Short mmCIF file of C-alpha atoms and ligand atoms in Angstrom, two decimals:
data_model
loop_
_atom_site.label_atom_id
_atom_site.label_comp_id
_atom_site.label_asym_id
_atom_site.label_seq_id
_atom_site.Cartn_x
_atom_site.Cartn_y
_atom_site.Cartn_z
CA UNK V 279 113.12 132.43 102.10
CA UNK V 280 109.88 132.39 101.80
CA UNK V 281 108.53 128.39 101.22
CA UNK V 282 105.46 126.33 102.07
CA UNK V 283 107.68 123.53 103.51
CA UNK V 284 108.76 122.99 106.70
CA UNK V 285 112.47 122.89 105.93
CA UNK V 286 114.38 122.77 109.36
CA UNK V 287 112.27 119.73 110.52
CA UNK V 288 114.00 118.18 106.73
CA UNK V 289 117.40 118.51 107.96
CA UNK V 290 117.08 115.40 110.54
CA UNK V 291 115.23 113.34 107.56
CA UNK V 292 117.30 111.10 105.48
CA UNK V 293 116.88 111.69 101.68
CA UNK V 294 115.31 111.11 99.49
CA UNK V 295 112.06 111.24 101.08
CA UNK V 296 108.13 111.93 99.69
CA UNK V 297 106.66 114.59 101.55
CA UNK V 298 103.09 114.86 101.73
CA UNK V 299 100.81 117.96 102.44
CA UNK V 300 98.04 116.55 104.11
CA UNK V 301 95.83 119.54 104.74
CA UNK V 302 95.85 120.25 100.79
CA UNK V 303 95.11 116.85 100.64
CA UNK V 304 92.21 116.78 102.51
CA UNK V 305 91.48 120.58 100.98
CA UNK V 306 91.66 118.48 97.58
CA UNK V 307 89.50 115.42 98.63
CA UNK V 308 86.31 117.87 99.84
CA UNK V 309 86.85 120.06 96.91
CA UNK V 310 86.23 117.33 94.42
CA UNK V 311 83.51 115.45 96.25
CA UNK V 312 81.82 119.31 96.79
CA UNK V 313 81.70 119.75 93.02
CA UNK V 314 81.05 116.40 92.04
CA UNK V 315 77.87 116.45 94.62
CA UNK V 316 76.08 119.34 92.95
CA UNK V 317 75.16 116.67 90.49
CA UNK V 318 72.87 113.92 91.11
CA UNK V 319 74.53 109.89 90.39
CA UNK V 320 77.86 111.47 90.14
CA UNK V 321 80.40 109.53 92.17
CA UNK V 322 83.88 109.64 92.58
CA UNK V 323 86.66 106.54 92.73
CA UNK V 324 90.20 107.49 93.57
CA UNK V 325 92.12 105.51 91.08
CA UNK V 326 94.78 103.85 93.86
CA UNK V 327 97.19 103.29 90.89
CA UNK V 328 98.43 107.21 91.19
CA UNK V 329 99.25 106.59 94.89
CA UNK V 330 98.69 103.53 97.16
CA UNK V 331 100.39 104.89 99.97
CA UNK V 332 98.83 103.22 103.10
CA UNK V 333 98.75 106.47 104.82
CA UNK V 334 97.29 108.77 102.31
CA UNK V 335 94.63 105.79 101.35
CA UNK V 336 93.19 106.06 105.14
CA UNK V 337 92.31 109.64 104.50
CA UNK V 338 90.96 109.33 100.88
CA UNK V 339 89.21 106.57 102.51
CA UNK V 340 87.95 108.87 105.03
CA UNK V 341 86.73 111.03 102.35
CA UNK V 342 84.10 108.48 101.32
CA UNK V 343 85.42 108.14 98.22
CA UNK V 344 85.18 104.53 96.04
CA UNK V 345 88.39 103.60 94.53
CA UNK V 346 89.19 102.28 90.95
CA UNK V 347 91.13 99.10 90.81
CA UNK V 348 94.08 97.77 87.89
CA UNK V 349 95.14 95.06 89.58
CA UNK V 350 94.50 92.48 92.45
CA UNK V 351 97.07 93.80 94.42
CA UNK V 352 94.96 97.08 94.22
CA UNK V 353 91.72 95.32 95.14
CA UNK V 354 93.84 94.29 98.18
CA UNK V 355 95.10 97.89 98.49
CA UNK V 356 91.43 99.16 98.70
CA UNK V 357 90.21 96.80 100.45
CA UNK V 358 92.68 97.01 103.28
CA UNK V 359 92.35 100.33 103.50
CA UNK V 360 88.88 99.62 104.63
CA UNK V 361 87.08 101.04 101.32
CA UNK V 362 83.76 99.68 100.77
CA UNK V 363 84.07 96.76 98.39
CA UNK V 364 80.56 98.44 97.11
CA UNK V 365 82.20 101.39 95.65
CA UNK V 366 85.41 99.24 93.95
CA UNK V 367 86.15 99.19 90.23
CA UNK V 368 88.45 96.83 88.84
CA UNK V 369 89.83 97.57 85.36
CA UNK V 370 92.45 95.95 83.38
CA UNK V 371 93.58 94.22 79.88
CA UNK V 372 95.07 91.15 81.15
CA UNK V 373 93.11 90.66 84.85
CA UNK V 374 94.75 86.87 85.96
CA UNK V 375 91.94 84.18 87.33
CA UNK V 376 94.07 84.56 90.50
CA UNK V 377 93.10 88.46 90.56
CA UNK V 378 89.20 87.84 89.79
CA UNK V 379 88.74 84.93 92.53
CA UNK V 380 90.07 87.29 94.68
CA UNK V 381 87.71 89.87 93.69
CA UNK V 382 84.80 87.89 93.57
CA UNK V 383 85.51 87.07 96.69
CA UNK V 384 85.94 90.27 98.25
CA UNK V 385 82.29 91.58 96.77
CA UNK V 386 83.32 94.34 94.36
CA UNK V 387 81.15 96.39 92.62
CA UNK V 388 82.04 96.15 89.06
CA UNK V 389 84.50 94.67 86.61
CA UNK V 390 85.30 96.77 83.48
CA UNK V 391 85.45 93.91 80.62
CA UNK V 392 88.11 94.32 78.37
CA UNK V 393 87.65 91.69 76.49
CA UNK V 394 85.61 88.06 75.41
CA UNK V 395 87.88 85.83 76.51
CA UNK V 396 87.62 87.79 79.92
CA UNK V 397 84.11 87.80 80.38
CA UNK V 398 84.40 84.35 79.79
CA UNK V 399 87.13 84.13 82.43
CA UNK V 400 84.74 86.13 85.26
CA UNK V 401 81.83 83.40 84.30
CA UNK V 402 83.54 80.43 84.71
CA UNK V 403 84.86 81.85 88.22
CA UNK V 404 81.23 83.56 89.21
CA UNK V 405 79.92 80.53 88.45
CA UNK V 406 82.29 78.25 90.07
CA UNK V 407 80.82 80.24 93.11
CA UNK V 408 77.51 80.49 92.26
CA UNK V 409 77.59 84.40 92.36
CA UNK V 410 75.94 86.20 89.88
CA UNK V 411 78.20 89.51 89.12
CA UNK V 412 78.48 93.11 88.05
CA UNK V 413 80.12 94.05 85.13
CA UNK V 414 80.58 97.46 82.96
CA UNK V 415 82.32 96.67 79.31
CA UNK V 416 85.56 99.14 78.66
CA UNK V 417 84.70 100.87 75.66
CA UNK V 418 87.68 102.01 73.21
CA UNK V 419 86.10 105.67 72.16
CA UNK V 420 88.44 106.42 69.79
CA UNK V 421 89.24 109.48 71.05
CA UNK V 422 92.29 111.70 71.44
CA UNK V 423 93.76 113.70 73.82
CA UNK V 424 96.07 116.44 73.98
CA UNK V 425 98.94 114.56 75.74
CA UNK V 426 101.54 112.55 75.96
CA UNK V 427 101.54 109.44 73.64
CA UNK V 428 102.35 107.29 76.24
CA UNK V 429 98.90 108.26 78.94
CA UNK V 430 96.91 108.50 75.73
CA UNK V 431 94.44 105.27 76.26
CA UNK V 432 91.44 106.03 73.63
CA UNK V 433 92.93 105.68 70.35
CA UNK V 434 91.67 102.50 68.45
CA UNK V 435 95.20 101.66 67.91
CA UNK V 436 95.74 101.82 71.85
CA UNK V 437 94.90 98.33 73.94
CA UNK V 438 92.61 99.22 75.39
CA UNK V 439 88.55 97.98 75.84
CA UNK V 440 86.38 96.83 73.33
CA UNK V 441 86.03 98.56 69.78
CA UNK V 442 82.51 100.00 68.60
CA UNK V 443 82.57 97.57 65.59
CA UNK V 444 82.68 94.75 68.54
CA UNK V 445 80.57 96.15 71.19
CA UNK V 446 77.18 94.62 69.67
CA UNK V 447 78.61 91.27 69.73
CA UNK V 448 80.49 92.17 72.76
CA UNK V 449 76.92 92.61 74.71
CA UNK V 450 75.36 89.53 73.30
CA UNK V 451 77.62 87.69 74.43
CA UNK V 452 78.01 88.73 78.15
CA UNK V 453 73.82 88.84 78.06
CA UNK V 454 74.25 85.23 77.27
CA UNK V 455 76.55 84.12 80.14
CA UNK V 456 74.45 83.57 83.05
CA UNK V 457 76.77 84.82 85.81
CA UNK V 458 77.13 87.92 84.53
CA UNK V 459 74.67 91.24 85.03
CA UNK V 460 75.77 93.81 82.27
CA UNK V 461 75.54 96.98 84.29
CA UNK V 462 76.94 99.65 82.94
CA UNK V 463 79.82 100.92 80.16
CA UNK V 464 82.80 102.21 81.11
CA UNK V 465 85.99 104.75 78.69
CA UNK V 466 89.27 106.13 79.50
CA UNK V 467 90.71 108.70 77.08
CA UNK V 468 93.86 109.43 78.70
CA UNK V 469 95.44 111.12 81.70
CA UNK V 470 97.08 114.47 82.59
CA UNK V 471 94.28 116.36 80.37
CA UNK V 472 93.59 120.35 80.66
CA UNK V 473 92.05 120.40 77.45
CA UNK V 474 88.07 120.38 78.17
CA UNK V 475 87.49 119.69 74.52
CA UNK V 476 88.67 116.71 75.32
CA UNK V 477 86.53 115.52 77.78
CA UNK V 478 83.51 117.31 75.52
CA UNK V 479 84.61 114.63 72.69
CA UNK V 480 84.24 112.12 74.85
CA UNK V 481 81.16 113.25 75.93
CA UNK V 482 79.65 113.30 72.27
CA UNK V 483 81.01 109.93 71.53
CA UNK V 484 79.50 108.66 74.29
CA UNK V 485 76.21 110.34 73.83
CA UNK V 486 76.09 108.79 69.94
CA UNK V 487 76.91 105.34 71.56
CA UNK V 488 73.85 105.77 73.99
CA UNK V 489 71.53 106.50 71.36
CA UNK V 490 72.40 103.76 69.27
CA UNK V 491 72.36 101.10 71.86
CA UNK V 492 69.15 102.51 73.13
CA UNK V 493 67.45 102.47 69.32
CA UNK V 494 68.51 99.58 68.02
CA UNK V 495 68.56 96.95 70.77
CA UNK V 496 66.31 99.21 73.63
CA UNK V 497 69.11 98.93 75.98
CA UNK V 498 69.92 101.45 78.55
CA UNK V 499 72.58 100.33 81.18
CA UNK V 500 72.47 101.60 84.76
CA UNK V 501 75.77 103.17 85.01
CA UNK V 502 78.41 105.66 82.67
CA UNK V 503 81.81 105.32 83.82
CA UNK V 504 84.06 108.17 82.15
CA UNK V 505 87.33 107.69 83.72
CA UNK V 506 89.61 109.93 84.80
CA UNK V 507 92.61 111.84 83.45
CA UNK V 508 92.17 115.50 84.72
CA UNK V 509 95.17 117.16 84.62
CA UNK V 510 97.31 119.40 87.24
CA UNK V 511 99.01 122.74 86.80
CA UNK V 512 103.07 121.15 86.80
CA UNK V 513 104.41 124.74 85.64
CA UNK V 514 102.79 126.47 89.00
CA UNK V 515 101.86 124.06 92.68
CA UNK V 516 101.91 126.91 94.62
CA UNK V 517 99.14 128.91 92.22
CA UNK V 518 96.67 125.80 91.26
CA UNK V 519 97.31 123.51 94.07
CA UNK V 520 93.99 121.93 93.11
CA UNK V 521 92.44 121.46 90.40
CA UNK V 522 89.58 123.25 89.01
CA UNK V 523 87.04 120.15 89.38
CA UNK V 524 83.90 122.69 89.03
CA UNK V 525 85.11 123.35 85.23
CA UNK V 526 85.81 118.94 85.07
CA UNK V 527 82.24 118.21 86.68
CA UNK V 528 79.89 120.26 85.26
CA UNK V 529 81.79 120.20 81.23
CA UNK V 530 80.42 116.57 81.94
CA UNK V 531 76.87 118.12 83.66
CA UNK V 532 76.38 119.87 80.69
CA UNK V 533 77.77 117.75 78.37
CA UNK V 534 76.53 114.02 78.49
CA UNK V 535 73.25 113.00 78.15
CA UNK V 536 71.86 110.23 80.42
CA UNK V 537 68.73 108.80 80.78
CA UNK V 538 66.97 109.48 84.04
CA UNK V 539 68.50 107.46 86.82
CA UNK V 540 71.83 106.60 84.48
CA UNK V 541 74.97 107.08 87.27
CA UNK V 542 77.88 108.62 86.33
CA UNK V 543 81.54 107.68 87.65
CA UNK V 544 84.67 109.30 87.69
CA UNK V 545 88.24 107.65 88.42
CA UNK V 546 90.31 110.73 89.74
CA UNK V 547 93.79 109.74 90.39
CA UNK V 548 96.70 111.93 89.54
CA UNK V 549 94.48 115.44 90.43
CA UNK V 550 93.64 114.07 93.58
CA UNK V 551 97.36 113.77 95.09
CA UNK V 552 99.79 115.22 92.54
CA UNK V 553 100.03 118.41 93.98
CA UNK V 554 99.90 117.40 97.73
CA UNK V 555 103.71 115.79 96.80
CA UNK V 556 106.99 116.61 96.58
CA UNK V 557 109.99 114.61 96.66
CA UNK V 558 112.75 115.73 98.72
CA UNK V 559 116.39 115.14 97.48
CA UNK V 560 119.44 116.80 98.55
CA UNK V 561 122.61 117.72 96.42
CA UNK V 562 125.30 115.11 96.97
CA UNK V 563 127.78 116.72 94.81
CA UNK V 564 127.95 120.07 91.98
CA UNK V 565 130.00 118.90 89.22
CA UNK V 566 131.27 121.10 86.53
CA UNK V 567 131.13 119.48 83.07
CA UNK V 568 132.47 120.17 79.99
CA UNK V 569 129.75 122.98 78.89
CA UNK V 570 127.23 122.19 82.03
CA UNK V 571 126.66 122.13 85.35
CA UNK V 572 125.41 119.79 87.28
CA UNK V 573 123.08 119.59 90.32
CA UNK V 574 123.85 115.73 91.17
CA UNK V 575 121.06 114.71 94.11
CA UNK V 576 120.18 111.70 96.13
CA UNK V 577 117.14 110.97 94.25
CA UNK V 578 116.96 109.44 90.99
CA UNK V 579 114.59 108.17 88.57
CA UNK V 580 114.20 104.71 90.24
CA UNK V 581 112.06 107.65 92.69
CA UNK V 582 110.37 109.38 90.04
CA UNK V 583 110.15 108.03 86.86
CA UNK V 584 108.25 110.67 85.65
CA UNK V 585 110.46 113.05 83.96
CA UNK V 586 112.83 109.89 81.82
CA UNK V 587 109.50 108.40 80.89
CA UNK V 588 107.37 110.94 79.98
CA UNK V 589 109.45 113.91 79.63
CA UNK V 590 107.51 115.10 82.57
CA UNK V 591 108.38 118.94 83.57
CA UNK V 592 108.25 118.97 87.52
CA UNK V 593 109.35 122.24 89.21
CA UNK V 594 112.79 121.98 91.09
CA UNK V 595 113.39 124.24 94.14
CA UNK V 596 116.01 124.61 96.13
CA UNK V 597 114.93 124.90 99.65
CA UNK V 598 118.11 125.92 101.36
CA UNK V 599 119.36 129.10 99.05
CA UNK V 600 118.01 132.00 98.11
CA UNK V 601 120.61 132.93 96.26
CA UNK V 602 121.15 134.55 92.67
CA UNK V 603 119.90 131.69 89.78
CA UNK V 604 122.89 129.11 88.14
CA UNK V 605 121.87 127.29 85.43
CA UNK V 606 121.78 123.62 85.93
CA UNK V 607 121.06 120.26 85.06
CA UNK V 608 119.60 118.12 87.61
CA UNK V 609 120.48 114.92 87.74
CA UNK V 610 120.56 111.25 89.82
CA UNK V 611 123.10 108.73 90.95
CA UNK V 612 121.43 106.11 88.42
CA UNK V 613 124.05 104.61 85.63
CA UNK V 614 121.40 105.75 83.28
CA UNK V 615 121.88 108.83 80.94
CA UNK V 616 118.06 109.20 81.49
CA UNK V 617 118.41 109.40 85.13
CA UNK V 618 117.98 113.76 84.69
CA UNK V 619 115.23 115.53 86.56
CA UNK V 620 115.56 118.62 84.33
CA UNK V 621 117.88 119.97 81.91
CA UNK V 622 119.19 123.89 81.71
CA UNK V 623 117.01 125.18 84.44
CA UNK V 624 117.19 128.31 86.22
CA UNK V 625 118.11 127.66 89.99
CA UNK V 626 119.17 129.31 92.83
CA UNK V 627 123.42 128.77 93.43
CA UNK V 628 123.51 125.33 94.88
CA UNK V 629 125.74 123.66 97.27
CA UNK V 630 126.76 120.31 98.37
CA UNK V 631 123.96 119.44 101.24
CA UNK V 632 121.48 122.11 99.97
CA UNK V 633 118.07 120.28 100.21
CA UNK V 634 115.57 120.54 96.94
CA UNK V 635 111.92 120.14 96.45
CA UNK V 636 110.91 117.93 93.19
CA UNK V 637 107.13 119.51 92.85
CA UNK V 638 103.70 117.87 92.19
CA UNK V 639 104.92 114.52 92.48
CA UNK V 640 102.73 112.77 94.74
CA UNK V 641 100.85 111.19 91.30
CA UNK V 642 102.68 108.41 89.78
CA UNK V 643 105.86 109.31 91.83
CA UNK V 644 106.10 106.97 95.13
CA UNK V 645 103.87 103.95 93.10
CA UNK V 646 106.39 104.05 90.31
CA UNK V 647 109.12 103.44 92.24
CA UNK V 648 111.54 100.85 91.36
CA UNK V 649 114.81 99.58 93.41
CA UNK V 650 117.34 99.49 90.40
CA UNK V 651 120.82 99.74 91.27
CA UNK V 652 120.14 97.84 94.82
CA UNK V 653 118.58 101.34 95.94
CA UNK V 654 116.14 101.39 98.47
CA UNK V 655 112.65 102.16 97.86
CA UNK V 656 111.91 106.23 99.03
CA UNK V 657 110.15 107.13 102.39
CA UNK V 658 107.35 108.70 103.02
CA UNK V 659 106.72 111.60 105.49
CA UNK V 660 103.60 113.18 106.04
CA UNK V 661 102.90 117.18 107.42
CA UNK V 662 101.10 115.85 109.89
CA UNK V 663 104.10 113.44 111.35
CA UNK V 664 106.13 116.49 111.85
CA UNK V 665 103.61 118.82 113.67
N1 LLP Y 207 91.01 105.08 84.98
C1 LLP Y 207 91.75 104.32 84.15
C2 LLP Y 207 91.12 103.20 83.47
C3 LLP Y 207 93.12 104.61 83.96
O1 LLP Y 207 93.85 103.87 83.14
C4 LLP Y 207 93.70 105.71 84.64
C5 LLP Y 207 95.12 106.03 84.49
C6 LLP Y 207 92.88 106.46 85.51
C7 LLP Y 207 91.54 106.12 85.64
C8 LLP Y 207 93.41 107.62 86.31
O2 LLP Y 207 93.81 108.65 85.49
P1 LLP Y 207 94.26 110.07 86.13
O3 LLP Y 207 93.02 110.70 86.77
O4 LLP Y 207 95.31 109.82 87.11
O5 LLP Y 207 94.72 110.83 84.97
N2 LLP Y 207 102.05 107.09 84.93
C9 LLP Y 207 101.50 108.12 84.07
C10 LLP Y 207 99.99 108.14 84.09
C11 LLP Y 207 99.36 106.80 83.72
C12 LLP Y 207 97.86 106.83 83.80
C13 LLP Y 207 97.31 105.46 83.65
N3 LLP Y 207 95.90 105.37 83.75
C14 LLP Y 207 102.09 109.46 84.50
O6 LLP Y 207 102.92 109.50 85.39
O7 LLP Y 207 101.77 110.49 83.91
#
């Protein structure tokens, strides 16, 4: 069998487990920081919501990479991790005083206002301290994006950021509150995105905004954060196991118009890790159904969410056969009917013990983890543990 994973070291390793790749990993983290360096003020956070793994952090943080915050825990989660405070975004709808002290505290670089009563929120706390501090607002583009409703973040009826009919009296307010520096703007169309059209629209609607701010009130802000949301190749790991950042970077490069000096940020999260993932499961039982059968496995959706969420497609190999395909259904030990992996798939004959590979899971797979049905949360195991 021929298989990029080193299977006999699996067979002492209880299951379910996330394995990581750490050399693609690493291959991943100086791919993206090569393409996004060809461009001057473009810099890249790692959005720690995809994966806050302690291990895998301590290499992206090796990487020099900022990260991009949704929560106070995540501050914390950067933060520990040792990544500068300097290059740490925090965005968020509903960011708790308890959250911003601690942020304050810690010296990050930039909020990403959501809303008034938030800016108002950050002031009374900046000022409280008698900091003065950075923030970007979240602009709601208005934009689609050819993906799943539920990672879609840019439609006006989504709740995200501030609307454009808003954004004037959005600025003069936050110019008016003294502990605040407005420093930048910052959007978020979506996530798992192949489409560069996509990222083009965005472009253009942020180009429009630009010139309007910069005609009628002469403002030009600092920094243009454009989120993240490229997308991975689920249908083939082994073929695109990373991402093509040079087409991401430079259908930005030639595609936004700053002013000179104006920044540019990116908050990479799923195409940074999702292919360097995979959780391992094996089968606990094959049960014949009425008109099915079905691969039942140690892993279940309280692992990987993914596929009852979002209908997420994740390749399913079985690491232990090689032999001629069965058509199954592959499913958890979760009293959920949602609790499938993937329904009529072709897979080689599998037997009780035989150990799978759930593919390009390392986005959005160990974070979204849940311990339902008393079920303990999964391992981790990296390459590098088992050389
Ligand atoms: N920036 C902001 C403001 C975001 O909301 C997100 C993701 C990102 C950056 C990173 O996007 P990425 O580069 O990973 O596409 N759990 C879902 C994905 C939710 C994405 C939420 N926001 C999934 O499993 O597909």
């Amino acid at each position: 069998m021929t298989t990029i994973f080193p299977v006999e070291k699996f067979s002492g390793i209880e299951t379910p487990f996330y394995y990581y790749d750490v050399e693609l990993l690493r291959r991943t983290l100086d791919k993206a920081l090569e393409e996004a360096g060809k461009y001057d003020g473009f810099h890249v956070h790692y959005a720690i919501k995809a994966n806050f793994n302690p291990q895998l952090l301590e290499i992206i943080k090796s990487s020099g990479m900022g990260a991009d915050c949704v929560s106070g825990g995540e501050v914390r989660a950067a933060i520990n991790a040792g990544i500068d405070p300097g290059k740490v975004v925090f965005a968020g709808v509903g960011k708790t005083d308890k959250e911003i002290a601690y942020s304050l505290d810690a010296g990050i670089f930039c909020f990403n206002v959501e809303s008034v009563p938030e800016a108002e929120a950050i002031e009374r706390l900046a000022a409280e301290r008698n900091v003065k501090v950075q923030v970007a607002i979240r602009v709601n583009p208005n934009v689609g994006a050819h993906t799943h409703s539920n990672i879609t973040t840019g439609l006006a009826e989504n709740k995200f950021g501030v609307n454009y009919e808003q954004l004037d009296e959005v600025i003069d307010i936050i110019e008016g509150l003294e502990h605040l520096e407005l420093i930048g703007l910052h959007f978020h169309i979506g996530s798992q995105i192949l489409v560069m059209d996509d990222f083009i629209a965005l472009c253009g609607r942020i180009n429009e905004l630009q010139e309007l701010l910069h005609e009628t009130r002469n403002l030009v802000l600092p920094h243009i954060n454009v989120g993240g949301g490229l997308g991975i190749r689920y249908d083939a790991p082994d073929k695109y196991p990373i991402p093509d950042f040079e087409l991401y970077f430079s259908t930005y490069a030639n595609n936004l118009k700053l002013f000179p000096g104006q920044q540019v940020h990116f908050e990479l999260g799923r195409s940074i890790v999702a292919q360097c993932g995979s959780l391992i499961t094996r089968a606990t039982y094959i049960k014949h159904g009425t008109c099915k059968k079905f691969i039942i496995v140690d892993a279940g959706m309280n692992d990987l969410i993914r596929p009852a969420m979002y209908d997420a497609y994740h390749r399913i190999e079985n690491l232990t056969s090689d032999k001629a395909d069965g058509l199954y259904d592959v499913v958890g030990p979760i009293c959920e009917s949602s609790d499938v992996f993937c329904k009529e798939r072709r897979i080689p004959e599998t037997e009780r013990g035989d150990i799978l590979a759930i593919r390009s899971a390392g986005a959005y797979g160990e974070a979204m983890a849940f311990g339902y049905n008393c079920r303990e949360l999964p391992k981790a195991v990296l390459s590098t543990e088992l050389e």
